[in-house]
Short mmCIF file of C-alpha atoms and ligand atoms in Angstrom, two decimals:
data_model
loop_
_atom_site.label_atom_id
_atom_site.label_comp_id
_atom_site.label_asym_id
_atom_site.label_seq_id
_atom_site.Cartn_x
_atom_site.Cartn_y
_atom_site.Cartn_z
CA UNK M 1 91.88 -38.34 6.31
CA UNK M 2 90.56 -37.07 3.00
CA UNK M 3 93.26 -37.00 0.42
CA UNK M 4 93.87 -33.59 -1.10
CA UNK M 5 93.55 -34.85 -4.65
CA UNK M 6 89.82 -35.44 -4.29
CA UNK M 7 87.79 -32.50 -5.50
CA UNK M 8 84.42 -33.77 -4.27
CA UNK M 9 83.00 -36.94 -2.81
CA UNK M 10 80.03 -38.64 -1.20
CA UNK M 11 80.51 -39.86 2.35
CA UNK M 12 78.41 -42.77 3.56
CA UNK M 13 77.99 -43.61 7.22
CA UNK M 14 77.49 -47.38 7.21
CA UNK M 15 76.93 -47.40 10.97
CA UNK M 16 73.98 -45.05 10.57
CA UNK M 17 72.71 -47.17 7.67
CA UNK M 18 72.76 -50.25 9.89
CA UNK M 19 71.06 -48.50 12.78
CA UNK M 20 68.34 -47.28 10.41
CA UNK M 21 67.86 -50.83 9.16
CA UNK M 22 67.69 -52.22 12.69
CA UNK M 23 65.19 -49.53 13.69
CA UNK M 24 63.01 -50.27 10.69
CA UNK M 25 63.15 -54.05 11.21
CA UNK M 26 62.21 -53.65 14.89
CA UNK M 27 59.32 -51.34 14.01
CA UNK M 28 58.08 -53.60 11.19
CA UNK M 29 58.45 -56.78 13.24
CA UNK M 30 59.25 -58.73 10.06
CA UNK M 31 62.43 -59.40 8.06
CA UNK M 32 63.52 -56.76 5.56
CA UNK M 33 63.98 -56.91 1.84
CA UNK M 34 66.12 -53.77 1.53
CA UNK M 35 65.74 -52.04 -1.80
CA UNK M 36 69.26 -51.52 -3.15
CA UNK M 37 68.18 -50.55 -6.66
CA UNK M 38 69.83 -47.64 -8.46
CA UNK M 39 73.14 -48.46 -6.75
CA UNK M 40 71.43 -48.33 -3.35
CA UNK M 41 69.91 -44.93 -4.16
CA UNK M 42 73.34 -43.72 -5.22
CA UNK M 43 75.24 -44.84 -2.13
CA UNK M 44 76.88 -47.98 -3.55
CA UNK M 45 74.89 -51.22 -3.72
CA UNK M 46 77.73 -53.61 -2.91
CA UNK M 47 78.93 -51.85 0.23
CA UNK M 48 75.36 -51.16 1.36
CA UNK M 49 74.23 -54.77 0.80
CA UNK M 50 77.31 -56.14 2.56
CA UNK M 51 76.67 -53.89 5.56
CA UNK M 52 72.98 -54.80 5.71
CA UNK M 53 73.86 -58.51 5.68
CA UNK M 54 74.44 -58.05 9.40
CA UNK M 55 70.68 -57.58 9.86
CA UNK M 56 70.00 -60.98 8.27
CA UNK M 57 67.62 -59.58 5.63
CA UNK M 58 65.31 -61.89 3.68
CA UNK M 59 66.95 -60.74 0.44
CA UNK M 60 67.60 -57.64 -1.65
CA UNK M 61 65.50 -55.70 -4.16
CA UNK M 62 66.84 -54.34 -7.44
CA UNK M 63 65.56 -52.81 -10.68
CA UNK M 64 67.89 -54.04 -13.43
CA UNK M 65 69.62 -57.31 -14.29
CA UNK M 66 73.03 -55.61 -14.18
CA UNK M 67 72.37 -54.53 -10.59
CA UNK M 68 71.75 -58.15 -9.64
CA UNK M 69 74.83 -59.36 -11.50
CA UNK M 70 76.93 -56.83 -9.61
CA UNK M 71 75.65 -58.11 -6.25
CA UNK M 72 76.25 -61.74 -7.24
CA UNK M 73 79.79 -60.92 -8.42
CA UNK M 74 80.40 -59.36 -5.00
CA UNK M 75 79.39 -62.61 -3.30
CA UNK M 76 75.85 -61.82 -2.17
CA UNK M 77 74.04 -65.16 -1.97
CA UNK M 78 70.63 -64.20 -0.54
CA UNK M 79 67.57 -63.99 -2.80
CA UNK M 80 67.71 -61.04 -5.18
CA UNK M 81 64.34 -59.88 -6.46
CA UNK M 82 63.97 -57.62 -9.46
CA UNK M 83 61.01 -55.24 -9.15
CA UNK M 84 60.87 -54.02 -12.73
CA UNK M 85 59.14 -56.43 -15.13
CA UNK M 86 61.73 -58.21 -17.22
CA UNK M 87 61.09 -59.32 -20.77
CA UNK M 88 61.78 -62.88 -21.96
CA UNK M 89 64.95 -61.65 -23.69
CA UNK M 90 66.37 -61.09 -20.19
CA UNK M 91 65.35 -64.46 -18.75
CA UNK M 92 68.64 -66.24 -19.50
CA UNK M 93 70.65 -63.54 -17.77
CA UNK M 94 68.28 -63.60 -14.80
CA UNK M 95 68.59 -67.38 -14.51
CA UNK M 96 72.38 -67.25 -14.73
CA UNK M 97 72.59 -64.66 -11.94
CA UNK M 98 69.85 -66.38 -9.90
CA UNK M 99 67.66 -63.28 -9.94
CA UNK M 100 64.00 -63.78 -9.02
CA UNK M 101 61.65 -61.90 -11.34
CA UNK M 102 58.36 -60.28 -10.38
CA UNK M 103 55.90 -60.93 -13.17
CA UNK M 104 52.29 -60.11 -13.90
CA UNK M 105 52.00 -60.62 -17.62
CA UNK M 106 50.56 -63.98 -18.65
CA UNK M 107 52.90 -64.60 -21.59
CA UNK M 108 55.97 -63.77 -19.47
CA UNK M 109 54.77 -66.05 -16.67
CA UNK M 110 54.18 -68.94 -19.09
CA UNK M 111 57.64 -68.43 -20.52
CA UNK M 112 59.38 -68.18 -17.13
CA UNK M 113 57.78 -71.18 -15.45
CA UNK M 114 59.31 -73.52 -18.01
CA UNK M 115 62.53 -72.97 -16.03
CA UNK M 116 60.84 -74.12 -12.79
CA UNK M 117 62.84 -71.42 -11.01
CA UNK M 118 61.20 -69.24 -8.32
CA UNK M 119 59.37 -66.07 -9.25
CA UNK M 120 56.95 -63.66 -7.62
CA UNK M 121 53.56 -62.44 -8.75
CA UNK M 122 53.18 -58.67 -9.01
CA UNK M 123 49.64 -57.43 -8.37
CA UNK M 124 48.75 -53.86 -9.25
CA UNK M 125 46.24 -52.39 -6.81
CA UNK M 126 46.23 -48.78 -7.97
CA UNK M 127 49.73 -47.66 -8.87
CA UNK M 128 49.04 -48.65 -12.47
CA UNK M 129 52.69 -49.25 -13.15
CA UNK M 130 53.49 -52.96 -13.16
CA UNK M 131 51.83 -56.27 -12.43
CA UNK M 132 48.53 -57.95 -13.11
CA UNK M 133 45.57 -55.78 -12.20
CA UNK M 134 43.91 -56.86 -8.93
CA UNK M 135 40.70 -57.35 -10.92
CA UNK M 136 42.37 -59.73 -13.39
CA UNK M 137 44.04 -62.25 -11.08
CA UNK M 138 41.36 -64.80 -11.95
CA UNK M 139 42.62 -64.86 -15.53
CA UNK M 140 45.85 -66.49 -14.28
CA UNK M 141 44.09 -69.31 -12.41
CA UNK M 142 45.08 -71.96 -14.94
CA UNK M 143 48.73 -70.99 -15.24
CA UNK M 144 49.57 -70.37 -11.55
CA UNK M 145 49.31 -74.00 -10.34
CA UNK M 146 51.89 -75.13 -12.92
CA UNK M 147 54.65 -73.37 -10.99
CA UNK M 148 53.15 -71.42 -8.09
CA UNK M 149 54.83 -68.10 -7.30
CA UNK M 150 57.17 -68.08 -4.30
CA UNK M 151 55.77 -64.73 -3.31
CA UNK M 152 53.16 -62.15 -4.19
CA UNK M 153 53.33 -58.42 -3.66
CA UNK M 154 51.77 -55.06 -4.35
CA UNK M 155 53.07 -51.50 -4.07
CA UNK M 156 51.43 -48.45 -2.45
CA UNK M 157 51.28 -45.26 -4.49
CA UNK M 158 50.97 -42.81 -1.56
CA UNK M 159 52.24 -44.51 1.59
CA UNK M 160 54.08 -41.35 2.63
CA UNK M 161 50.76 -39.47 2.78
CA UNK M 162 49.43 -41.96 5.34
CA UNK M 163 45.97 -41.55 3.90
CA UNK M 164 43.03 -43.84 3.12
CA UNK M 165 44.49 -44.88 -0.24
CA UNK M 166 46.72 -47.41 1.51
CA UNK M 167 43.73 -49.10 3.15
CA UNK M 168 41.93 -49.18 -0.19
CA UNK M 169 44.95 -50.76 -1.87
CA UNK M 170 45.16 -53.36 0.89
CA UNK M 171 41.47 -54.14 0.49
CA UNK M 172 42.09 -54.73 -3.22
CA UNK M 173 45.20 -56.78 -2.44
CA UNK M 174 43.23 -58.96 0.00
CA UNK M 175 40.54 -59.48 -2.64
CA UNK M 176 43.18 -60.50 -5.20
CA UNK M 177 44.93 -62.83 -2.72
CA UNK M 178 41.62 -64.59 -2.07
CA UNK M 179 41.43 -65.45 -5.77
CA UNK M 180 44.83 -67.19 -5.90
CA UNK M 181 44.66 -71.00 -6.10
CA UNK M 182 47.28 -71.11 -3.31
CA UNK M 183 48.36 -68.25 -1.10
CA UNK M 184 52.19 -68.10 -1.19
CA UNK M 185 54.14 -68.11 2.08
CA UNK M 186 55.61 -64.75 1.18
CA UNK M 187 53.18 -61.83 0.84
CA UNK M 188 54.43 -58.24 0.94
CA UNK M 189 53.33 -54.67 0.41
CA UNK M 190 54.99 -52.23 2.82
CA UNK M 191 57.65 -49.83 1.61
CA UNK M 192 59.58 -47.74 4.12
CA UNK M 193 56.91 -45.05 4.50
CA UNK M 194 54.21 -47.63 5.26
CA UNK M 195 56.31 -49.01 8.11
CA UNK M 196 57.23 -45.53 9.35
CA UNK M 197 53.57 -44.68 9.75
CA UNK M 198 52.06 -47.95 10.78
CA UNK M 199 54.67 -49.94 12.65
CA UNK M 200 54.02 -53.65 12.77
CA UNK M 201 53.54 -55.01 9.27
CA UNK M 202 50.56 -57.14 8.32
CA UNK M 203 52.76 -58.83 5.75
CA UNK M 204 55.70 -61.28 5.68
CA UNK M 205 58.51 -58.87 4.85
CA UNK M 206 58.97 -55.11 4.40
CA UNK M 207 60.70 -53.37 1.49
CA UNK M 208 62.30 -50.16 2.79
CA UNK M 209 64.49 -47.99 0.63
CA UNK M 210 65.07 -44.33 1.27
CA UNK M 211 64.60 -44.62 5.06
CA UNK M 212 67.70 -46.83 5.23
CA UNK M 213 69.60 -44.10 3.39
CA UNK M 214 68.65 -41.49 5.94
CA UNK M 215 65.58 -39.82 4.50
CA UNK M 216 62.24 -39.83 6.28
CA UNK M 217 58.98 -39.78 4.40
CA UNK M 218 58.06 -36.73 6.51
CA UNK M 219 54.41 -36.25 7.47
CA UNK M 220 54.90 -37.11 11.19
CA UNK M 221 56.27 -40.66 11.00
CA UNK M 222 56.64 -42.78 14.15
CA UNK M 223 60.33 -43.43 13.56
CA UNK M 224 63.00 -41.16 12.14
CA UNK M 225 66.21 -42.26 10.40
CA UNK M 226 69.72 -41.00 11.09
CA UNK M 227 71.38 -39.15 8.19
CA UNK M 228 73.62 -41.44 6.13
CA UNK M 229 74.92 -39.49 3.13
CA UNK M 230 77.08 -36.38 3.03
CA UNK M 231 78.26 -34.50 -0.02
CA UNK M 232 81.50 -32.56 0.26
CA UNK M 233 83.67 -30.56 -2.10
CA UNK M 234 86.93 -28.66 -1.77
CA UNK M 235 87.50 -25.02 -2.45
CA UNK M 236 89.67 -25.06 -5.59
CA UNK M 237 89.81 -21.33 -6.29
CA UNK M 238 89.23 -18.18 -4.31
CA UNK M 239 89.04 -14.60 -5.50
CA UNK M 240 87.81 -11.15 -4.72
CA UNK M 241 85.06 -9.85 -6.98
CA UNK M 242 84.71 -6.07 -7.25
CA UNK M 243 81.33 -4.47 -6.77
CA UNK M 244 79.21 -4.70 -9.92
CA UNK M 245 81.07 -7.68 -11.42
CA UNK M 246 79.05 -10.80 -12.16
CA UNK M 247 79.74 -14.43 -11.35
CA UNK M 248 79.29 -17.47 -13.63
CA UNK M 249 77.44 -17.98 -16.92
CA UNK M 250 74.74 -15.59 -18.00
CA UNK M 251 75.77 -13.13 -15.28
CA UNK M 252 72.77 -13.93 -13.07
CA UNK M 253 74.65 -12.90 -9.91
CA UNK M 254 76.10 -9.43 -9.49
CA UNK M 255 78.33 -8.52 -6.55
CA UNK M 256 76.77 -5.83 -4.38
CA UNK M 257 79.94 -4.48 -2.89
CA UNK M 258 83.23 -6.30 -2.94
CA UNK M 259 82.66 -10.02 -2.39
CA UNK M 260 84.92 -12.97 -1.70
CA UNK M 261 83.92 -15.84 -3.97
CA UNK M 262 85.14 -19.42 -3.53
CA UNK M 263 84.93 -21.99 -6.31
CA UNK M 264 84.05 -25.57 -5.36
CA UNK M 265 85.17 -28.55 -7.41
CA UNK M 266 81.66 -29.86 -7.97
CA UNK M 267 78.98 -29.12 -10.55
CA UNK M 268 75.82 -30.41 -12.10
CA UNK M 269 77.69 -33.21 -13.87
CA UNK M 270 78.35 -34.58 -10.38
CA UNK M 271 74.68 -34.28 -9.42
CA UNK M 272 74.83 -30.91 -7.67
CA UNK M 273 71.81 -29.72 -9.54
CA UNK M 274 71.66 -26.60 -11.65
CA UNK M 275 68.38 -25.81 -9.92
CA UNK M 276 70.52 -24.83 -6.89
CA UNK M 277 71.96 -21.86 -8.80
CA UNK M 278 71.62 -18.67 -6.72
CA UNK M 279 69.49 -20.64 -4.23
CA UNK M 280 71.59 -23.40 -2.72
CA UNK M 281 73.18 -23.14 0.71
CA UNK M 282 76.56 -24.65 1.57
CA UNK M 283 78.34 -25.05 4.91
CA UNK M 284 81.90 -23.75 5.23
CA UNK M 285 83.53 -24.12 8.63
CA UNK M 286 80.11 -24.70 10.13
CA UNK M 287 78.53 -21.56 8.64
CA UNK M 288 75.89 -21.20 5.96
CA UNK M 289 76.91 -19.45 2.76
CA UNK M 290 74.95 -19.01 -0.48
CA UNK M 291 75.63 -20.33 -3.97
CA UNK M 292 76.55 -17.39 -6.20
CA UNK M 293 75.48 -17.54 -9.83
CA UNK M 294 74.70 -20.54 -11.99
CA UNK M 295 76.03 -23.95 -11.01
CA UNK M 296 78.30 -25.01 -13.89
CA UNK M 297 79.10 -28.50 -15.12
CA UNK M 298 82.20 -29.01 -12.99
CA UNK M 299 82.36 -26.06 -10.60
CA UNK M 300 80.10 -24.09 -8.30
CA UNK M 301 80.78 -20.66 -6.81
CA UNK M 302 79.81 -19.64 -3.29
CA UNK M 303 79.94 -16.32 -1.47
CA UNK M 304 82.33 -16.70 1.47
CA UNK M 305 82.76 -13.00 2.20
CA UNK M 306 81.85 -13.55 5.86
CA UNK M 307 83.73 -16.81 6.44
CA UNK M 308 87.52 -16.98 6.52
CA UNK M 309 88.64 -19.93 4.40
CA UNK M 310 91.35 -21.04 2.02
CA UNK M 311 91.96 -23.14 -1.04
CA UNK M 312 91.72 -26.83 -0.15
CA UNK M 313 89.18 -26.26 2.63
CA UNK M 314 86.17 -28.55 2.60
CA UNK M 315 82.64 -27.31 1.98
CA UNK M 316 79.62 -29.42 2.91
CA UNK M 317 76.75 -29.45 0.41
CA UNK M 318 74.78 -32.17 2.20
CA UNK M 319 75.49 -33.26 5.75
CA UNK M 320 76.87 -31.89 9.01
CA UNK M 321 79.65 -29.38 9.58
CA UNK M 322 80.19 -27.97 13.03
CA UNK M 323 76.83 -27.58 14.73
CA UNK M 324 74.83 -27.20 11.55
CA UNK M 325 73.48 -29.72 9.06
CA UNK M 326 71.99 -29.64 5.57
CA UNK M 327 69.68 -32.61 5.14
CA UNK M 328 68.97 -34.36 1.86
CA UNK M 329 65.35 -33.26 2.22
CA UNK M 330 66.33 -29.62 2.77
CA UNK M 331 68.65 -29.44 -0.24
CA UNK M 332 66.11 -31.29 -2.40
CA UNK M 333 63.46 -28.85 -1.24
CA UNK M 334 65.54 -25.86 -2.33
CA UNK M 335 66.04 -27.51 -5.72
CA UNK M 336 62.30 -28.30 -5.87
CA UNK M 337 62.98 -31.96 -6.43
CA UNK M 338 62.36 -35.17 -4.52
CA UNK M 339 65.01 -36.39 -2.07
CA UNK M 340 65.06 -39.66 -4.03
CA UNK M 341 65.95 -37.77 -7.19
CA UNK M 342 68.72 -35.80 -5.48
CA UNK M 343 70.32 -38.90 -3.93
CA UNK M 344 70.13 -41.08 -7.03
CA UNK M 345 71.40 -38.17 -9.12
CA UNK M 346 74.78 -38.05 -7.35
CA UNK M 347 76.87 -39.19 -10.28
CA UNK M 348 79.42 -41.95 -10.58
CA UNK M 349 82.31 -39.56 -10.98
CA UNK M 350 82.02 -38.67 -7.29
CA UNK M 351 84.12 -41.10 -5.28
CA UNK M 352 82.29 -42.83 -2.42
CA UNK M 353 83.95 -42.79 0.99
CA UNK M 354 82.62 -45.19 3.58
CA UNK M 355 82.73 -44.54 7.28
CA UNK M 356 83.10 -47.96 8.80
CA UNK M 357 80.20 -49.94 10.14
CA UNK M 358 82.21 -51.99 12.62
CA UNK M 359 81.18 -49.86 15.57
CA UNK M 360 77.55 -50.60 14.76
CA UNK M 361 77.89 -54.33 14.19
C1 LIG B 1 61.64 -48.53 -4.57
C2 LIG B 1 60.65 -49.49 -4.05
C3 LIG B 1 60.45 -49.66 -2.66
C4 LIG B 1 61.13 -48.79 -1.62
O1 LIG B 1 60.48 -47.56 -1.55
P1 LIG B 1 60.92 -46.44 -0.48
O2 LIG B 1 59.93 -45.39 -0.69
O3 LIG B 1 62.31 -46.01 -0.83
O4 LIG B 1 60.84 -47.09 0.87
C5 LIG B 1 59.61 -50.66 -2.25
N1 LIG B 1 58.96 -51.44 -3.14
C6 LIG B 1 59.10 -51.29 -4.47
C7 LIG B 1 58.36 -52.19 -5.39
C8 LIG B 1 59.93 -50.31 -4.97
O5 LIG B 1 60.06 -50.17 -6.29
#
């Protein structure tokens, strides 16, 4: 049961997470390197990684040294690969936590290989974000044999569009791979969307992220994930607003007739975005009700005139209630933001509640 002291929380269905991972692995036909960066897209990296251990993943992907240290402290022993370039000042910390860097800069590579510890070569084939350009791989020919990379990878910029850009990036990747003195055993490119659209991977492992967390890339994928995350908040105040009175800051909502307004214990400082002011939809007892007025830092008002409810009742801002459901994609769409941004924006002050994964093991 949800304790009454909790004003708002994120609920994470670890069974659904596992089933999404199993579905993706089966479709890809290769082991996974689940991306658990940004605290597993806001859902809690340690619990998520521990649950995904059951799928025997190749390793885990992160973006900061601290994220890797957290996983190590929690007892994760598989390879942890950091997909943001790290600077030499971070090398000691990476070595201590046994974090495998992805590098593309010659000076960084020269510096790292002194350690003789494994690393991966990042090749940029069009994202223009990180890694050695696919046209410049030759320039590393002398340094690569000194400590050959354990793996090599690239990243698609538009996999979710399922368009010709992916083929072009793979053509560039193939050309770059042909220039390596030795082709590493581990070669990877597919993110979740690439697997969703294409199925069987050409590469050694796949790097899904948001699919595991219940969000599809859309655009008619071949496989669809189960929802994983729900966002819930309690009604903490309830009042009748006379016709003509306004609600919240700047008086952007005016009651047309007498309205019943409930206040939820959640606001933009929790990650319920201000862009949802006067536009968001919330489920109360399985029925859709609108956000009334501006979302404030710690509280959000909704119009519950048509839905009997009381203080302490639970409202669902993302997820299922009764026969209805608000998906991450739908709420993000209303806020005109990406589902990734909405999920990773759910702030640390929201407690995480995990529905057990035992049933799915
Ligand atoms: C975040 C990330 C992924 C996962 O992307 P999704 O779109 O969430 O599947 C894969 N590879 C790299 C390098 C990433 O940074």
